[in-house]
Amino acid sequence: MRIGILTGGGDCPGLNAVIRAVVRKATGSGAEVVGFRDGWRGVLEDDAVPLDLTAVRGLLPRGGTVLGTSRTNPYALDGGPERVLATLERHRIDALVPVGGEDTLGVAAKLSEGGLRVVGVPKTIDNDLDGTDYTFGFDTAVGVAMEAIDRLHTTGDSHHRTLVVEVMGRHAGWIALHAGMAGGATVVLVPERPFDVDAVVAHCLHRFESGYSPIVVVSEGARPADGALVTSTGQTDAFGHVRLGGIGAALAAVLEERTGRESRAVVLGHIQRGGTPSAFDRVLATRFGLAAVDAVDAGLSGVMVALRGTDVVPVPISEATAALKLVPLERYREAEVFFG
Amino acid sequence: MRIGILTGGGDCPGLNAVIRAVVRKATGSGAEVVGFRDGWRGVLEDDAVPLDLTAVRGLLPRGGTVLGTSRTNPYALDGGPERVLATLERHRIDALVPVGGEDTLGVAAKLSEGGLRVVGVPKTIDNDLDGTDYTFGFDTAVGVAMEAIDRLHTTGDSHHRTLVVEVMGRHAGWIALHAGMAGGATVVLVPERPFDVDAVVAHCLHRFESGYSPIVVVSEGARPADGALVTSTGQTDAFGHVRLGGIGAALAAVLEERTGRESRAVVLGHIQRGGTPSAFDRVLATRFGLAAVDAVDAGLSGVMVALRGTDVVPVPISEATAALKLVPLERYREAEVFFG
Amino acid sequence: MRIGILTGGGDCPGLNAVIRAVVRKATGSGAEVVGFRDGWRGVLEDDAVPLDLTAVRGLLPRGGTVLGTSRTNPYALDGGPERVLATLERHRIDALVPVGGEDTLGVAAKLSEGGLRVVGVPKTIDNDLDGTDYTFGFDTAVGVAMEAIDRLHTTGDSHHRTLVVEVMGRHAGWIALHAGMAGGATVVLVPERPFDVDAVVAHCLHRFESGYSPIVVVSEGARPADGALVTSTGQTDAFGHVRLGGIGAALAAVLEERTGRESRAVVLGHIQRGGTPSAFDRVLATRFGLAAVDAVDAGLSGVMVALRGTDVVPVPISEATAALKLVPLERYREAEVFFG
Amino acid sequence: MRIGILTGGGDCPGLNAVIRAVVRKATGSGAEVVGFRDGWRGVLEDDAVPLDLTAVRGLLPRGGTVLGTSRTNPYALDGGPERVLATLERHRIDALVPVGGEDTLGVAAKLSEGGLRVVGVPKTIDNDLDGTDYTFGFDTAVGVAMEAIDRLHTTGDSHHRTLVVEVMGRHAGWIALHAGMAGGATVVLVPERPFDVDAVVAHCLHRFESGYSPIVVVSEGARPADGALVTSTGQTDAFGHVRLGGIGAALAAVLEERTGRESRAVVLGHIQRGGTPSAFDRVLATRFGLAAVDAVDAGLSGVMVALRGTDVVPVPISEATAALKLVPLERYREAEVFFG
């Protein structure tokens, strides 16, 4: 048995833990593992590396992916799928384990329909993949964001300033929701719920009245309900014409004007996705890797591994990629209890 | 509506987050909250403190419990339950929210049977309470243990030494299992599976052969299958007569003799249960507190809140305290893939 | 004996540790301490709070300053110094301990010349105050920046991207120098040494050739030797017309174009100055507070406490504020050994 | 020019940073570096490995030493020094850079007297080497201990328990002093100052009276002034007959009996010396490595590099190893301000 593995899309803490688990488990039962570099690019261009026990030593705590990653999509290229199959045949790959998000798994599902044995491992730092309770990397990102918020509370209070913390989440607000709840945010703004600037201002003022300074946690994809954030000088318009950076900077400018208090934006950016995974993510990623090999051994295809409660189980890829997993209203209501 | 709250048993990161959430949620809907100090002792002795919004400011990131805790059991005292009820009546408490483990919740269940409105919040750092996927505090403990293991790898490798890490877990090996998987342990030993010293020695030697040094993660409650760990000089016998400390020290002595390599034990102890909660635990504890108030509002009693998948739901206390949640064989098998 | 204390300028991890140490030491010898809120503003407006042992409980690990801070300068206001003296007289303050940077200490020096007993405590997160080996807060800021760089290495390598990390340091590059050396930066750019874009590009390309991705650490005040960073589309000009943010974003855009590899900027911002101080900073801040009270007891004035080697000693404020402490060439040469 | 390097004695965070810096600096000026494995053992047995740029990639953040370490002393073996010189000649080593503590540097000094070119790098996690303000590893150890103390405060307070934290320091109390000051210890006990049990009890009781629980930080080498710690049942005698572990456990037992409050001991052990170095230690270790090569280039011998203020300078090894650097009384007096 020969298993191919690749990691695609944005990187995520835990990718290396998946690779290690696949290699340890497969090797233990006599199978061989081949890694393809930089996602589908490595399969297209036959850029491969054999992965044995030595190759995966020390990988568990390391962030990112030793295989590299890219956003290459074989179906966007002439003869892409054929080249993929040719490479896999050349390496006598019996089953492929692509680790990635919606795009990577979408390719995987199509290849599976064409007859290739494919078992996917879901990966999205935003936690927006349906079909699994959580994906690895998310807990680490939330932890990094929470630690930043913990730090920002004291500097905000010392200067009597509003601090706006922009976190990842283009379409789903999971990181903002969890980091905001964990960090004691005054307001949490997510893409799923267009926000009312007046309400944000009111919460900030209320917080100042209590003698503390507000922290506003905002997903990069959050937007105001009425479509624009404009200061009286017209300097700032985050929508359509992003001039002063993203939503965080735009919102800080508006809050400064509207509350009459200094406001500053902090954009956490890439530190949310780099670095060593949390314990939760190392365990989850490891279990995903083990379960992927189990699924291969069981002859499954077109499935991805998923966390359901405390179990890791195979589910159809199609089920997981059909819809984005958004923050439901009842979860947002939980965060709202602490607003203001 | 007046709600009483208390925290009993061993402390746990997240207790303060529960208290804060209960107060924020209850206060928001017009209810009042009274805290009792040091678990059931405070109810027995009428040691109470009103908890308003000001009282819970800044509690979210703080470890331990501002209410204090104890192992006092009203049912072990003459007239205990009567005194509990008298205190609650004096404070016009409509519903009680005890936060605690098996013992605390057991008392809660009995009081509920007697007609008191009780909604429990489960707490066990060992994660051994049935009826809920996870309890808060566990993730923090695993994280602390994993960071320690991360640190110990390099010192073990530099000195070509075996390091035995003793973690919490008297009856259930969840912390050892998760910290061991997350930390890349060479062997993980849990109470649920009496271990074979020969096998541990073999794994350690195999690890040394690969050029690295072994880390053995052992629950404080783990025991060898044949009942004793004895060195040739008879110095060490961890069972019955614990002379050189707990299982960690005993095992290190035996491994040193049997492998011919220096061995050292590290007992993590109380640092696993103190300090600021992880993001996961802050969110979980917060959601538990909110759900407890929801359950009170819904008129439920004799229930505790529980995590099922991603939902927090009420379940009968009796269900949760009937049996200890042990590490199942299939989970241990996952860790075994990485032994040696 | 009555001592007044205030904290001015930007906040810094360790300010609370200074306040606590002053109160503990002074109280222990029978003196009383009065805190003024928000730097000189509190003295001007007589916004004061008595500080006893209870008031400083739990302050040691807390970031920021419980006294609040501001950039108010009494000498910039009509009758400012007179109002300061009047407030101090009203509170029967025998000696004032202002904790702050160049500006705060400058005011202190002038007041001292006018006869007020003043003992300053130096504070600058940028470490650019002359007369002391280090100031508290700097070590914490470097630690936060280093942890961010540690995290960014793996995401950079996974995506084969250049990551530009902008850190604090308007006039002096100490944070960039130390965080860059500690984080294994490919290039470190500081205000003291206008940089050559070609050289930066060369280092980045050299790094890519080795199979790893470059991390460029840049002080917010660093500038290119030839005055502008311009991409071929003219989109970016960080100097004069900062459109896409600060130097980090401008440099990332230029490096992307010049190296042909994706580049991203991360601006660490306020997380460098918030949050709990490192052990080094807690010890240093505590010793500064103790030494300030010692200096008051010794009848000194016009001095500030300073770290010289392992000793904390009083030095004339004028000496410390005469010139900015810049990164000397030989220290920068040390970092250069690791470029590329 | 060919430089040999070895690491001896107990491991320490920063050893790898020294190795990396020596290789980067030496290689940059055309020299070659040879590493000897496991301290003097590698030289005695000619166990060597060439160290080029590739060999030191990724070493900076890694704890421990990739060269391994041992306590082997060539002067304790017949023909030891001759074998050392023979190995060095065989590898055409022009200068040797031993990284280690008193023992390792003592050997280095003797070899230097015999004509070998030797430049030492001081290493002691206990910070007890004279001649240098600080050694790398110490700051990391203090940080780990402080974080543990931070965590223990909340669990102590919740349970109204005394927590005794035993830290490293057999002869010098630097770690206890700094971690205790940084962690807000109620009492700090160091080897340099035999302690009075009555005074410790009084401080603990005073702390309980304030509503908080005491944390006692004790160096492993601290001892009571009257020579023994005995409980009324005679169970515990830490001196002469250490039965229940070290000083931490013995002291906890006595404090429990004498204060009437539960007491627990936590022995931090090896987690203090393992794992990634702090920023301070990475910078210091890197500068030590660079300065060692500079000293070799300058033709010096019999010296070690040392931190003096902010400068790294060469000093005679003999000066540094003549006496242990102990905690002076005035530094201990600083900590005492916060006792009770």
PDB file of N, CA, C and O in Angstrom, chain B residues 9-11 38 63-65 68-69 140 144 148 151-152 154-155 158-161 243 264 270-271 273-276, chain D residues 9-11 38 63-65 68-69 140 144 148 151-152 154-155 158-161 243 264 270-271 273-276:
ATOM      1  N   GLY B   9     -14.872  21.381  45.841  1.00  0.00           N
ATOM      2  CA  GLY B   9     -13.852  20.431  45.389  1.00  0.00           C
ATOM      3  C   GLY B   9     -12.571  21.123  44.976  1.00  0.00           C
ATOM      4  O   GLY B   9     -12.345  22.286  45.306  1.00  0.00           O
ATOM      5  N   GLY B  10     -11.731  20.412  44.250  1.00  0.00           N
ATOM      6  CA  GLY B  10     -10.449  20.984  43.809  1.00  0.00           C
ATOM      7  C   GLY B  10     -10.669  22.142  42.867  1.00  0.00           C
ATOM      8  O   GLY B  10     -11.627  22.158  42.097  1.00  0.00           O
ATOM      9  N   ASP B  11      -9.783  23.126  42.913  1.00  0.00           N
ATOM     10  CA  ASP B  11      -9.975  24.279  42.036  1.00  0.00           C
ATOM     11  C   ASP B  11      -9.576  23.936  40.608  1.00  0.00           C
ATOM     12  O   ASP B  11      -8.950  22.903  40.354  1.00  0.00           O
ATOM     13  N   ASP B  38     -16.356  29.058  49.886  1.00  0.00           N
ATOM     14  CA  ASP B  38     -15.749  27.758  50.183  1.00  0.00           C
ATOM     15  C   ASP B  38     -16.738  26.608  50.061  1.00  0.00           C
ATOM     16  O   ASP B  38     -16.853  25.758  50.963  1.00  0.00           O
ATOM     17  N   GLY B  63      -7.388  32.515  37.225  1.00  0.00           N
ATOM     18  CA  GLY B  63      -7.520  31.124  37.651  1.00  0.00           C
ATOM     19  C   GLY B  63      -8.206  31.031  39.002  1.00  0.00           C
ATOM     20  O   GLY B  63      -8.525  32.036  39.627  1.00  0.00           O
ATOM     21  N   GLY B  64      -8.410  29.796  39.457  1.00  0.00           N
ATOM     22  CA  GLY B  64      -8.995  29.571  40.775  1.00  0.00           C
ATOM     23  C   GLY B  64     -10.421  30.066  40.871  1.00  0.00           C
ATOM     24  O   GLY B  64     -11.119  30.225  39.854  1.00  0.00           O
ATOM     25  N   THR B  65     -10.851  30.303  42.098  1.00  0.00           N
ATOM     26  CA  THR B  65     -12.224  30.773  42.338  1.00  0.00           C
ATOM     27  C   THR B  65     -12.224  31.831  43.425  1.00  0.00           C
ATOM     28  O   THR B  65     -11.713  31.594  44.527  1.00  0.00           O
ATOM     29  N   GLY B  68     -13.615  30.855  46.740  1.00  0.00           N
ATOM     30  CA  GLY B  68     -12.950  29.853  47.572  1.00  0.00           C
ATOM     31  C   GLY B  68     -13.632  28.512  47.407  1.00  0.00           C
ATOM     32  O   GLY B  68     -14.720  28.412  46.809  1.00  0.00           O
ATOM     33  N   THR B  69     -12.993  27.474  47.924  1.00  0.00           N
ATOM     34  CA  THR B  69     -13.555  26.143  47.771  1.00  0.00           C
ATOM     35  C   THR B  69     -13.193  25.292  48.975  1.00  0.00           C
ATOM     36  O   THR B  69     -12.317  25.645  49.767  1.00  0.00           O
ATOM     37  N   THR B 140      -6.702  23.431  29.866  1.00  0.00           N
ATOM     38  CA  THR B 140      -5.596  24.204  30.446  1.00  0.00           C
ATOM     39  C   THR B 140      -4.543  23.273  31.042  1.00  0.00           C
ATOM     40  O   THR B 140      -3.343  23.459  30.826  1.00  0.00           O
ATOM     41  N   VAL B 144      -0.618  23.019  29.964  1.00  0.00           N
ATOM     42  CA  VAL B 144       0.511  23.199  30.874  1.00  0.00           C
ATOM     43  C   VAL B 144       1.429  21.975  30.821  1.00  0.00           C
ATOM     44  O   VAL B 144       2.651  22.097  30.740  1.00  0.00           O
ATOM     45  N   ALA B 148       5.374  21.679  29.382  1.00  0.00           N
ATOM     46  CA  ALA B 148       6.444  21.087  30.182  1.00  0.00           C
ATOM     47  C   ALA B 148       7.146  19.991  29.386  1.00  0.00           C
ATOM     48  O   ALA B 148       8.381  19.915  29.354  1.00  0.00           O
ATOM     49  N   ARG B 151       9.431  21.330  26.802  1.00  0.00           N
ATOM     50  CA  ARG B 151      10.688  21.783  27.405  1.00  0.00           C
ATOM     51  C   ARG B 151      11.598  20.598  27.735  1.00  0.00           C
ATOM     52  O   ARG B 151      12.814  20.670  27.600  1.00  0.00           O
ATOM     53  N   LEU B 152      10.993  19.520  28.206  1.00  0.00           N
ATOM     54  CA  LEU B 152      11.800  18.395  28.687  1.00  0.00           C
ATOM     55  C   LEU B 152      12.469  17.623  27.553  1.00  0.00           C
ATOM     56  O   LEU B 152      13.519  17.012  27.752  1.00  0.00           O
ATOM     57  N   THR B 154      14.213  18.680  25.081  1.00  0.00           N
ATOM     58  CA  THR B 154      15.568  19.128  24.760  1.00  0.00           C
ATOM     59  C   THR B 154      16.547  18.797  25.872  1.00  0.00           C
ATOM     60  O   THR B 154      17.688  18.450  25.611  1.00  0.00           O
ATOM     61  N   THR B 155      16.091  18.886  27.121  1.00  0.00           N
ATOM     62  CA  THR B 155      17.035  18.568  28.195  1.00  0.00           C
ATOM     63  C   THR B 155      17.287  17.066  28.242  1.00  0.00           C
ATOM     64  O   THR B 155      18.411  16.622  28.467  1.00  0.00           O
ATOM     65  N   SER B 158      19.743  16.283  25.389  1.00  0.00           N
ATOM     66  CA  SER B 158      21.106  16.783  25.636  1.00  0.00           C
ATOM     67  C   SER B 158      21.875  15.881  26.593  1.00  0.00           C
ATOM     68  O   SER B 158      23.086  15.711  26.468  1.00  0.00           O
ATOM     69  N   HIS B 159      21.154  15.303  27.553  1.00  0.00           N
ATOM     70  CA  HIS B 159      21.805  14.470  28.567  1.00  0.00           C
ATOM     71  C   HIS B 159      21.635  12.980  28.315  1.00  0.00           C
ATOM     72  O   HIS B 159      22.086  12.183  29.129  1.00  0.00           O
ATOM     73  N   HIS B 160      20.951  12.608  27.244  1.00  0.00           N
ATOM     74  CA  HIS B 160      20.704  11.195  26.950  1.00  0.00           C
ATOM     75  C   HIS B 160      20.054  10.512  28.152  1.00  0.00           C
ATOM     76  O   HIS B 160      20.461   9.439  28.585  1.00  0.00           O
ATOM     77  N   ARG B 161      19.044  11.175  28.671  1.00  0.00           N
ATOM     78  CA  ARG B 161      18.357  10.723  29.861  1.00  0.00           C
ATOM     79  C   ARG B 161      16.896  10.398  29.570  1.00  0.00           C
ATOM     80  O   ARG B 161      16.271  11.068  28.757  1.00  0.00           O
ATOM     81  N   ARG B 243       7.943   5.279  49.033  1.00  0.00           N
ATOM     82  CA  ARG B 243       9.044   5.871  49.780  1.00  0.00           C
ATOM     83  C   ARG B 243       9.671   7.068  49.095  1.00  0.00           C
ATOM     84  O   ARG B 243      10.073   8.014  49.715  1.00  0.00           O
ATOM     85  N   ARG B 264      15.175  10.665  35.242  1.00  0.00           N
ATOM     86  CA  ARG B 264      14.734  11.678  36.198  1.00  0.00           C
ATOM     87  C   ARG B 264      13.225  11.787  36.146  1.00  0.00           C
ATOM     88  O   ARG B 264      12.631  11.647  35.069  1.00  0.00           O
ATOM     89  N   HIS B 270       0.661  20.981  41.154  1.00  0.00           N
ATOM     90  CA  HIS B 270      -0.363  22.011  41.193  1.00  0.00           C
ATOM     91  C   HIS B 270      -0.322  23.020  40.053  1.00  0.00           C
ATOM     92  O   HIS B 270      -1.303  23.723  39.837  1.00  0.00           O
ATOM     93  N   ILE B 271       0.825  23.123  39.341  1.00  0.00           N
ATOM     94  CA  ILE B 271       0.826  24.097  38.245  1.00  0.00           C
ATOM     95  C   ILE B 271      -0.169  23.690  37.163  1.00  0.00           C
ATOM     96  O   ILE B 271      -0.561  24.503  36.338  1.00  0.00           O
ATOM     97  N   ARG B 273      -3.233  22.918  37.707  1.00  0.00           N
ATOM     98  CA  ARG B 273      -4.596  23.340  38.018  1.00  0.00           C
ATOM     99  C   ARG B 273      -4.700  24.828  38.334  1.00  0.00           C
ATOM    100  O   ARG B 273      -5.826  25.332  38.493  1.00  0.00           O
ATOM    101  N   GLY B 274      -3.594  25.520  38.414  1.00  0.00           N
ATOM    102  CA  GLY B 274      -3.643  26.935  38.730  1.00  0.00           C
ATOM    103  C   GLY B 274      -3.557  27.784  37.479  1.00  0.00           C
ATOM    104  O   GLY B 274      -3.306  27.289  36.388  1.00  0.00           O
ATOM    105  N   GLY B 275      -3.771  29.055  37.656  1.00  0.00           N
ATOM    106  CA  GLY B 275      -3.469  30.012  36.607  1.00  0.00           C
ATOM    107  C   GLY B 275      -4.574  30.237  35.612  1.00  0.00           C
ATOM    108  O   GLY B 275      -5.649  29.636  35.669  1.00  0.00           O
ATOM    109  N   THR B 276      -4.290  31.129  34.695  1.00  0.00           N
ATOM    110  CA  THR B 276      -5.292  31.591  33.741  1.00  0.00           C
ATOM    111  C   THR B 276      -5.761  30.454  32.837  1.00  0.00           C
ATOM    112  O   THR B 276      -4.959  29.642  32.401  1.00  0.00           O
TER     113      THR B 276
ATOM    114  N   GLY D   9      28.686  19.876  31.159  1.00  0.00           N
ATOM    115  CA  GLY D   9      27.891  20.125  32.365  1.00  0.00           C
ATOM    116  C   GLY D   9      26.399  20.071  32.096  1.00  0.00           C
ATOM    117  O   GLY D   9      25.963  19.557  31.070  1.00  0.00           O
ATOM    118  N   GLY D  10      25.615  20.593  33.018  1.00  0.00           N
ATOM    119  CA  GLY D  10      24.159  20.571  32.863  1.00  0.00           C
ATOM    120  C   GLY D  10      23.723  21.394  31.667  1.00  0.00           C
ATOM    121  O   GLY D  10      24.343  22.401  31.346  1.00  0.00           O
ATOM    122  N   ASP D  11      22.664  20.969  31.016  1.00  0.00           N
ATOM    123  CA  ASP D  11      22.230  21.729  29.842  1.00  0.00           C
ATOM    124  C   ASP D  11      21.507  23.001  30.255  1.00  0.00           C
ATOM    125  O   ASP D  11      21.162  23.187  31.416  1.00  0.00           O
ATOM    126  N   ASP D  38      29.066  15.557  23.473  1.00  0.00           N
ATOM    127  CA  ASP D  38      28.982  15.254  24.906  1.00  0.00           C
ATOM    128  C   ASP D  38      30.169  15.797  25.703  1.00  0.00           C
ATOM    129  O   ASP D  38      30.782  15.069  26.508  1.00  0.00           O
ATOM    130  N   GLY D  63      16.008  24.579  22.699  1.00  0.00           N
ATOM    131  CA  GLY D  63      16.658  24.379  23.986  1.00  0.00           C
ATOM    132  C   GLY D  63      17.719  23.303  23.906  1.00  0.00           C
ATOM    133  O   GLY D  63      17.916  22.674  22.860  1.00  0.00           O
ATOM    134  N   GLY D  64      18.408  23.086  25.012  1.00  0.00           N
ATOM    135  CA  GLY D  64      19.407  22.024  25.081  1.00  0.00           C
ATOM    136  C   GLY D  64      20.587  22.271  24.171  1.00  0.00           C
ATOM    137  O   GLY D  64      20.858  23.421  23.788  1.00  0.00           O
ATOM    138  N   THR D  65      21.299  21.212  23.837  1.00  0.00           N
ATOM    139  CA  THR D  65      22.468  21.328  22.978  1.00  0.00           C
ATOM    140  C   THR D  65      22.500  20.177  21.995  1.00  0.00           C
ATOM    141  O   THR D  65      22.438  19.012  22.401  1.00  0.00           O
ATOM    142  N   GLY D  68      25.094  17.548  22.560  1.00  0.00           N
ATOM    143  CA  GLY D  68      25.034  16.684  23.741  1.00  0.00           C
ATOM    144  C   GLY D  68      25.989  17.190  24.804  1.00  0.00           C
ATOM    145  O   GLY D  68      26.802  18.097  24.553  1.00  0.00           O
ATOM    146  N   THR D  69      25.874  16.637  25.984  1.00  0.00           N
ATOM    147  CA  THR D  69      26.718  17.106  27.079  1.00  0.00           C
ATOM    148  C   THR D  69      27.015  15.946  28.028  1.00  0.00           C
ATOM    149  O   THR D  69      26.353  14.907  27.985  1.00  0.00           O
ATOM    150  N   THR D 140      15.697  32.441  31.372  1.00  0.00           N
ATOM    151  CA  THR D 140      14.658  31.473  31.001  1.00  0.00           C
ATOM    152  C   THR D 140      14.170  30.716  32.224  1.00  0.00           C
ATOM    153  O   THR D 140      12.958  30.543  32.417  1.00  0.00           O
ATOM    154  N   VAL D 144      10.350  30.629  33.665  1.00  0.00           N
ATOM    155  CA  VAL D 144       9.555  29.416  33.864  1.00  0.00           C
ATOM    156  C   VAL D 144       9.063  29.343  35.309  1.00  0.00           C
ATOM    157  O   VAL D 144       7.893  29.044  35.573  1.00  0.00           O
ATOM    158  N   ALA D 148       5.134  29.598  36.801  1.00  0.00           N
ATOM    159  CA  ALA D 148       4.582  28.596  37.720  1.00  0.00           C
ATOM    160  C   ALA D 148       4.020  29.281  38.965  1.00  0.00           C
ATOM    161  O   ALA D 148       2.922  28.964  39.425  1.00  0.00           O
ATOM    162  N   ARG D 151       0.754  30.917  38.343  1.00  0.00           N
ATOM    163  CA  ARG D 151      -0.330  29.927  38.319  1.00  0.00           C
ATOM    164  C   ARG D 151      -0.695  29.485  39.734  1.00  0.00           C
ATOM    165  O   ARG D 151      -1.865  29.264  40.047  1.00  0.00           O
ATOM    166  N   LEU D 152       0.315  29.340  40.586  1.00  0.00           N
ATOM    167  CA  LEU D 152       0.064  28.777  41.911  1.00  0.00           C
ATOM    168  C   LEU D 152      -0.686  29.757  42.828  1.00  0.00           C
ATOM    169  O   LEU D 152      -1.395  29.332  43.740  1.00  0.00           O
ATOM    170  N   THR D 154      -3.326  31.478  42.311  1.00  0.00           N
ATOM    171  CA  THR D 154      -4.779  31.341  42.304  1.00  0.00           C
ATOM    172  C   THR D 154      -5.226  30.035  42.950  1.00  0.00           C
ATOM    173  O   THR D 154      -6.246  30.002  43.634  1.00  0.00           O
ATOM    174  N   THR D 155      -4.452  28.976  42.748  1.00  0.00           N
ATOM    175  CA  THR D 155      -4.883  27.719  43.369  1.00  0.00           C
ATOM    176  C   THR D 155      -4.669  27.780  44.880  1.00  0.00           C
ATOM    177  O   THR D 155      -5.490  27.286  45.660  1.00  0.00           O
ATOM    178  N   SER D 158      -7.555  29.858  46.336  1.00  0.00           N
ATOM    179  CA  SER D 158      -8.850  29.175  46.287  1.00  0.00           C
ATOM    180  C   SER D 158      -8.990  28.158  47.406  1.00  0.00           C
ATOM    181  O   SER D 158     -10.071  27.947  47.935  1.00  0.00           O
ATOM    182  N   HIS D 159      -7.866  27.514  47.740  1.00  0.00           N
ATOM    183  CA  HIS D 159      -7.899  26.459  48.762  1.00  0.00           C
ATOM    184  C   HIS D 159      -7.396  26.926  50.125  1.00  0.00           C
ATOM    185  O   HIS D 159      -7.319  26.113  51.038  1.00  0.00           O
ATOM    186  N   HIS D 160      -6.995  28.200  50.242  1.00  0.00           N
ATOM    187  CA  HIS D 160      -6.462  28.712  51.504  1.00  0.00           C
ATOM    188  C   HIS D 160      -5.288  27.845  51.983  1.00  0.00           C
ATOM    189  O   HIS D 160      -5.205  27.444  53.133  1.00  0.00           O
ATOM    190  N   ARG D 161      -4.408  27.567  51.045  1.00  0.00           N
ATOM    191  CA  ARG D 161      -3.278  26.684  51.279  1.00  0.00           C
ATOM    192  C   ARG D 161      -1.970  27.419  51.124  1.00  0.00           C
ATOM    193  O   ARG D 161      -1.853  28.304  50.277  1.00  0.00           O
ATOM    194  N   ARG D 243      13.714  12.019  53.517  1.00  0.00           N
ATOM    195  CA  ARG D 243      12.795  10.911  53.269  1.00  0.00           C
ATOM    196  C   ARG D 243      11.672  11.251  52.311  1.00  0.00           C
ATOM    197  O   ARG D 243      11.262  10.450  51.515  1.00  0.00           O
ATOM    198  N   ARG D 264       1.290  22.510  50.470  1.00  0.00           N
ATOM    199  CA  ARG D 264       1.687  21.607  49.395  1.00  0.00           C
ATOM    200  C   ARG D 264       3.009  22.084  48.815  1.00  0.00           C
ATOM    201  O   ARG D 264       3.252  23.295  48.757  1.00  0.00           O
ATOM    202  N   HIS D 270      13.270  19.862  36.274  1.00  0.00           N
ATOM    203  CA  HIS D 270      13.919  20.005  34.978  1.00  0.00           C
ATOM    204  C   HIS D 270      13.222  20.956  34.013  1.00  0.00           C
ATOM    205  O   HIS D 270      13.849  21.372  33.041  1.00  0.00           O
ATOM    206  N   ILE D 271      11.962  21.285  34.253  1.00  0.00           N
ATOM    207  CA  ILE D 271      11.332  22.212  33.299  1.00  0.00           C
ATOM    208  C   ILE D 271      11.997  23.579  33.349  1.00  0.00           C
ATOM    209  O   ILE D 271      11.867  24.377  32.437  1.00  0.00           O
ATOM    210  N   ARG D 273      15.182  24.041  33.141  1.00  0.00           N
ATOM    211  CA  ARG D 273      16.393  24.091  32.318  1.00  0.00           C
ATOM    212  C   ARG D 273      16.151  23.650  30.882  1.00  0.00           C
ATOM    213  O   ARG D 273      17.062  23.754  30.045  1.00  0.00           O
ATOM    214  N   GLY D 274      14.948  23.171  30.575  1.00  0.00           N
ATOM    215  CA  GLY D 274      14.690  22.724  29.218  1.00  0.00           C
ATOM    216  C   GLY D 274      13.970  23.783  28.416  1.00  0.00           C
ATOM    217  O   GLY D 274      13.552  24.808  28.934  1.00  0.00           O
ATOM    218  N   GLY D 275      13.844  23.512  27.142  1.00  0.00           N
ATOM    219  CA  GLY D 275      12.975  24.310  26.297  1.00  0.00           C
ATOM    220  C   GLY D 275      13.592  25.554  25.719  1.00  0.00           C
ATOM    221  O   GLY D 275      14.754  25.869  25.966  1.00  0.00           O
ATOM    222  N   THR D 276      12.793  26.234  24.948  1.00  0.00           N
ATOM    223  CA  THR D 276      13.265  27.376  24.166  1.00  0.00           C
ATOM    224  C   THR D 276      13.737  28.508  25.076  1.00  0.00           C
ATOM    225  O   THR D 276      13.120  28.791  26.096  1.00  0.00           O
TER     226      THR D 276
END
